[in-house]
Short mmCIF file of C-alpha atoms in Angstrom, two decimals:
data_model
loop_
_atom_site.label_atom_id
_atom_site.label_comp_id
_atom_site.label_asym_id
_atom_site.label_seq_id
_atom_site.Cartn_x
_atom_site.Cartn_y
_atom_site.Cartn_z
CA UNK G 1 -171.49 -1.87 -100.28
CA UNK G 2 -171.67 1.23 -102.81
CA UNK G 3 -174.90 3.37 -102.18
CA UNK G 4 -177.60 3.38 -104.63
CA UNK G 5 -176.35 7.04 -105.71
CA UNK G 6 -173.02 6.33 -106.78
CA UNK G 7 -172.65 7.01 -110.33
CA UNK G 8 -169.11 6.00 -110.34
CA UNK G 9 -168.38 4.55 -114.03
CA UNK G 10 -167.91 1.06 -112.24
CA UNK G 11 -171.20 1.19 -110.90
CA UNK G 12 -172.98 3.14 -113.51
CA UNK G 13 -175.77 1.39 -115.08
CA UNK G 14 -177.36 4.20 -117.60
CA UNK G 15 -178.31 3.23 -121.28
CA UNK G 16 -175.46 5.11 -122.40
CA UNK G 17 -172.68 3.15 -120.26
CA UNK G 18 -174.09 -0.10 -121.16
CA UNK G 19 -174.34 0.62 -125.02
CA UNK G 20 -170.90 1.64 -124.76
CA UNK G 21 -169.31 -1.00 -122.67
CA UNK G 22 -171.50 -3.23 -125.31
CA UNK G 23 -169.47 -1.58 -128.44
CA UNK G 24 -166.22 -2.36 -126.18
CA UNK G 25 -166.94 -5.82 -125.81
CA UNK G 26 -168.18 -6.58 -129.59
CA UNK G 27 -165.07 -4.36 -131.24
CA UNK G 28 -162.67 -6.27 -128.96
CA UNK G 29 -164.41 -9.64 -130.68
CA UNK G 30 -163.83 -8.04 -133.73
CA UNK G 31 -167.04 -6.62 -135.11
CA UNK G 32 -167.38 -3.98 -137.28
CA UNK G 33 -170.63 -2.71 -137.13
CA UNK G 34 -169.97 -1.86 -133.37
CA UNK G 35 -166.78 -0.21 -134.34
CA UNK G 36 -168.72 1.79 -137.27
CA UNK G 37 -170.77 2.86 -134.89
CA UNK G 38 -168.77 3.78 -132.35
CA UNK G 39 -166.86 6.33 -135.17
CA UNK G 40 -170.22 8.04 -136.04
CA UNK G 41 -171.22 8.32 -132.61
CA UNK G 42 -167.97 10.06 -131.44
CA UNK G 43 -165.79 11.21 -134.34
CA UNK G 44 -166.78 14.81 -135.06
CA UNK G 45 -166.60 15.57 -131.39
CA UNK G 46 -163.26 14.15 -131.47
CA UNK G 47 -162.29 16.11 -134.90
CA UNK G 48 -163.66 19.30 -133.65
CA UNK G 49 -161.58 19.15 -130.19
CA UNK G 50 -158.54 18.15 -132.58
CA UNK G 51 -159.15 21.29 -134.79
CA UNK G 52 -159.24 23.73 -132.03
CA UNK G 53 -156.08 22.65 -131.30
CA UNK G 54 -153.99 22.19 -134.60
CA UNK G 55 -156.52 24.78 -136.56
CA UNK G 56 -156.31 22.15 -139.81
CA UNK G 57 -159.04 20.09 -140.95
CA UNK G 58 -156.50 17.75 -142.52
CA UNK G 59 -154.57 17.50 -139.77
CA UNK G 60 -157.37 16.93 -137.04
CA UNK G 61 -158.97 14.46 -139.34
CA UNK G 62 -155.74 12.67 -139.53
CA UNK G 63 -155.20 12.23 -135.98
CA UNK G 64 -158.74 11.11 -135.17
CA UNK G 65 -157.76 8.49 -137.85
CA UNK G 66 -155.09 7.31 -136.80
CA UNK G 67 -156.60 7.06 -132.85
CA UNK G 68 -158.99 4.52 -134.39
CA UNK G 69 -156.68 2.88 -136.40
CA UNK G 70 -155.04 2.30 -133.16
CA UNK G 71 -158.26 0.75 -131.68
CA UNK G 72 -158.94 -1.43 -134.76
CA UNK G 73 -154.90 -2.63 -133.98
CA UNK G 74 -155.17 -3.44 -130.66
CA UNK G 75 -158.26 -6.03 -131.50
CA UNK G 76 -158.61 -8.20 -128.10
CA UNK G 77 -156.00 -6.16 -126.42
CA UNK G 78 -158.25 -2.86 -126.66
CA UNK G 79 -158.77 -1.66 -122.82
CA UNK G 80 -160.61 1.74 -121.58
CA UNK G 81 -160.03 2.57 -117.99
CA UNK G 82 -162.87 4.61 -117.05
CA UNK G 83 -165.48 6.77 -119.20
CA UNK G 84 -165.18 6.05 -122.87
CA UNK G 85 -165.25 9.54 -123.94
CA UNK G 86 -162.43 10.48 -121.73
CA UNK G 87 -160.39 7.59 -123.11
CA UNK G 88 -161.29 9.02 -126.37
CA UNK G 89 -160.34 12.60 -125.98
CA UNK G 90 -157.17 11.83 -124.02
CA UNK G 91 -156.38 9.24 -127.12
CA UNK G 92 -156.81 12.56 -129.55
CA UNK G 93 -154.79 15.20 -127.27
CA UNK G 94 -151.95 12.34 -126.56
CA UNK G 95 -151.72 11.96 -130.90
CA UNK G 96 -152.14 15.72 -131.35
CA UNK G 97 -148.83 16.12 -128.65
CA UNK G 98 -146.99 12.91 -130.76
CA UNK G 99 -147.66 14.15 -134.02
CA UNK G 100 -146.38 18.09 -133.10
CA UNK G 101 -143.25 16.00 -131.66
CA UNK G 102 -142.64 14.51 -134.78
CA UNK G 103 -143.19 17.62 -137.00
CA UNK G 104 -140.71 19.82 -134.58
CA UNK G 105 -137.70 16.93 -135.32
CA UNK G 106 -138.63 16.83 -139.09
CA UNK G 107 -138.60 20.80 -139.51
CA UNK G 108 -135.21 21.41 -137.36
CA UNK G 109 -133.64 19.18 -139.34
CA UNK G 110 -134.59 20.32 -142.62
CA UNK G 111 -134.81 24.09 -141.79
CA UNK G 112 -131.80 25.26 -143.42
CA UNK G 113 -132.41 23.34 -147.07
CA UNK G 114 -135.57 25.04 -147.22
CA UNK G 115 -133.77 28.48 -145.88
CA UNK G 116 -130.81 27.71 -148.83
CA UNK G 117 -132.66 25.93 -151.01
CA UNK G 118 -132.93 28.36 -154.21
CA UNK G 119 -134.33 28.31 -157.75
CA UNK G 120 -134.00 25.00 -159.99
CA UNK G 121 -131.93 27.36 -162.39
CA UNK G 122 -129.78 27.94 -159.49
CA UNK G 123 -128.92 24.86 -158.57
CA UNK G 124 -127.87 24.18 -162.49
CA UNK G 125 -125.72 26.69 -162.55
CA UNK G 126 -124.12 25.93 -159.24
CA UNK G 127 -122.94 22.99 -160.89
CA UNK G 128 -122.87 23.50 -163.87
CA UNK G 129 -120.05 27.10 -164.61
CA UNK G 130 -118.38 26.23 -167.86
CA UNK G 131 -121.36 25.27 -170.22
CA UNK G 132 -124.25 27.69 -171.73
CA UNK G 133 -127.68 26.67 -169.90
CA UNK G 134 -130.64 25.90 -172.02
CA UNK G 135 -133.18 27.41 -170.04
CA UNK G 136 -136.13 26.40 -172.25
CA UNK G 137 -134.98 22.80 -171.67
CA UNK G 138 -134.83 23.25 -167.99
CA UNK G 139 -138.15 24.67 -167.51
CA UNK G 140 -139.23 21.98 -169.81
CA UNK G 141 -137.77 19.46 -167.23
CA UNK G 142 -138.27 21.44 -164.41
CA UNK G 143 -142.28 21.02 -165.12
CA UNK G 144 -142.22 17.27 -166.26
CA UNK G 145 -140.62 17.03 -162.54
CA UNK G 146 -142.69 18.91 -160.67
CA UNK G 147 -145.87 17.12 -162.70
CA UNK G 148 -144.87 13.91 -160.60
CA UNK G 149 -144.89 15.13 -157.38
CA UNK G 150 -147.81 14.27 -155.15
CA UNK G 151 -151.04 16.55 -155.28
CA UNK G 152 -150.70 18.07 -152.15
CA UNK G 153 -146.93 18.13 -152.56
CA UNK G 154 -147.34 20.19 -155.91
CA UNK G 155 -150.32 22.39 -154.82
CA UNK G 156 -148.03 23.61 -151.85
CA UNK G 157 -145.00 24.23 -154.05
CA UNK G 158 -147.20 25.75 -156.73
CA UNK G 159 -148.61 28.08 -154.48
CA UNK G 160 -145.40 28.97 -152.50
CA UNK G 161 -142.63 28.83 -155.44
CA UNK G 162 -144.92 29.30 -158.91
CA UNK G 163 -147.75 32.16 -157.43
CA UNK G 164 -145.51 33.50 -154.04
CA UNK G 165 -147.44 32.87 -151.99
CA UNK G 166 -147.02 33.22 -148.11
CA UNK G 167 -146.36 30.23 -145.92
CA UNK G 168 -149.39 31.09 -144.08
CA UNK G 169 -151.55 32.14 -147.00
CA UNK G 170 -150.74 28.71 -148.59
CA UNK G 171 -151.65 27.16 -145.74
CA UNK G 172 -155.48 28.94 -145.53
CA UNK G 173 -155.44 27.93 -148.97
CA UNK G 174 -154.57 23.95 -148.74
CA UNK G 175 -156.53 24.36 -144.93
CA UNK G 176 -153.44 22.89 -143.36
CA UNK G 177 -151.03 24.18 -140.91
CA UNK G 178 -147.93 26.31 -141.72
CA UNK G 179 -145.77 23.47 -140.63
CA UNK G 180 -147.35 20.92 -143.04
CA UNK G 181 -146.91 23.49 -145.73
CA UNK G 182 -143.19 23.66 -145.21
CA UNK G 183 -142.79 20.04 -144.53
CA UNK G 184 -144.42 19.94 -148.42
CA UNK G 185 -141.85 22.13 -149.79
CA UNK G 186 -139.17 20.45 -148.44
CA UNK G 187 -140.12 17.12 -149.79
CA UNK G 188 -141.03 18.92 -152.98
CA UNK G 189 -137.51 20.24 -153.23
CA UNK G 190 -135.97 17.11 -152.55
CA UNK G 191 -137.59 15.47 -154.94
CA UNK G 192 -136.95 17.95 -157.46
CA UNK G 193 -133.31 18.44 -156.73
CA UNK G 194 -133.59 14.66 -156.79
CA UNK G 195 -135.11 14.80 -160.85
CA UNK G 196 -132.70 17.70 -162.20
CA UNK G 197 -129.22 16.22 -161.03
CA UNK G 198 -128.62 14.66 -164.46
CA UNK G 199 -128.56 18.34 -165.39
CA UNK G 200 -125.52 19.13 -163.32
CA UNK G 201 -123.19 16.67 -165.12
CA UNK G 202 -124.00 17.91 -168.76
#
């Protein structure tokens, strides 16, 4: 038999415990008002312990997404050993540590093209050597290309490649981490690459 002071989460029976294991119950049946309210009870806790960490608002709001859209997955399957809030927290700092895993294999394997990468004109000229280059025609195409990269995409090659920018002052500027910012210019110069071959077989 437990004594009356245990406050052990099994035995606890304060408002707060019961609203919560309430919410559990209800989201599991798939409601959505319970799961609304279970976001604006705990997501800017959970965004402000992920932006300690990973010092991005984009970021940190990113991962708290992504733990709920976890939750809303899981539907009927949704189980929280102990204290909610601890489930919640160890949800964030587990996504935080998967997403930085992710980000480490996507830089080290893209670190040299952004290291080697060069200017547009440059990459003309490396293959193109016998013909005169038009350079009024490749900045014309150059900025129809980079017109159709993705917003954040363009801001961060804008920043780093148009205005020269840091890494790290482009990054206080987009308030994102220096990782993401790189991870932005090597898509961007992919992509552009990508748009200006036809120029290397005139």
């Amino acid at each position: 038999m437990r004594h009356p002071n245990d406050h052990s989460p099994a035995n606890d029976r304060s408002p707060t415990f019961v609203v919560e294991q309430q919410w559990i119950g209800r989201i599991r049946a798939g409601d959505e008002a319970a799961f609304k309210a279970l976001y604006e009870h705990f997501s800017d806790a959970m965004f402000a312990f992920a932006f300690s960490t990973l010092r991005s608002r984009t970021d940190a709001e990113d991962v708290v997404h992504d733990v709920f859209l976890a939750i809303m997955k899981q539907g009927p399957a949704w189980h929280v050993d102990g204290e909610l809030r601890a489930y919640l927290f160890r949800a964030v700092y587990n996504a935080i540590a998967t997403r930085r895993r992710h980000l480490r294999v996507e830089l080290s394997s893209h670190e040299s093209m952004v290291r080697e990468a060069g200017t547009p004109t440059e990459w003309v000229y490396r293959g193109r050597t016998d013909d005169a280059l038009d350079e009024r025609e490749l900045a014309d195409a150059l900025a129809r290309a980079i017109e159709t990269l993705p917003p954040r995409t363009q801001q961060a090659y804008r920043l780093v490649r148009e205005h020269h920018c840091s890494y790290a002052t482009a990054a206080e500027v987009m308030e994102i981490s220096v990782h993401t910012v790189e991870i932005h210019l090597v898509r961007a110069l992919k992509a552009l690459r990508e748009q200006l071959a036809a120029w290397r077989s005139r």
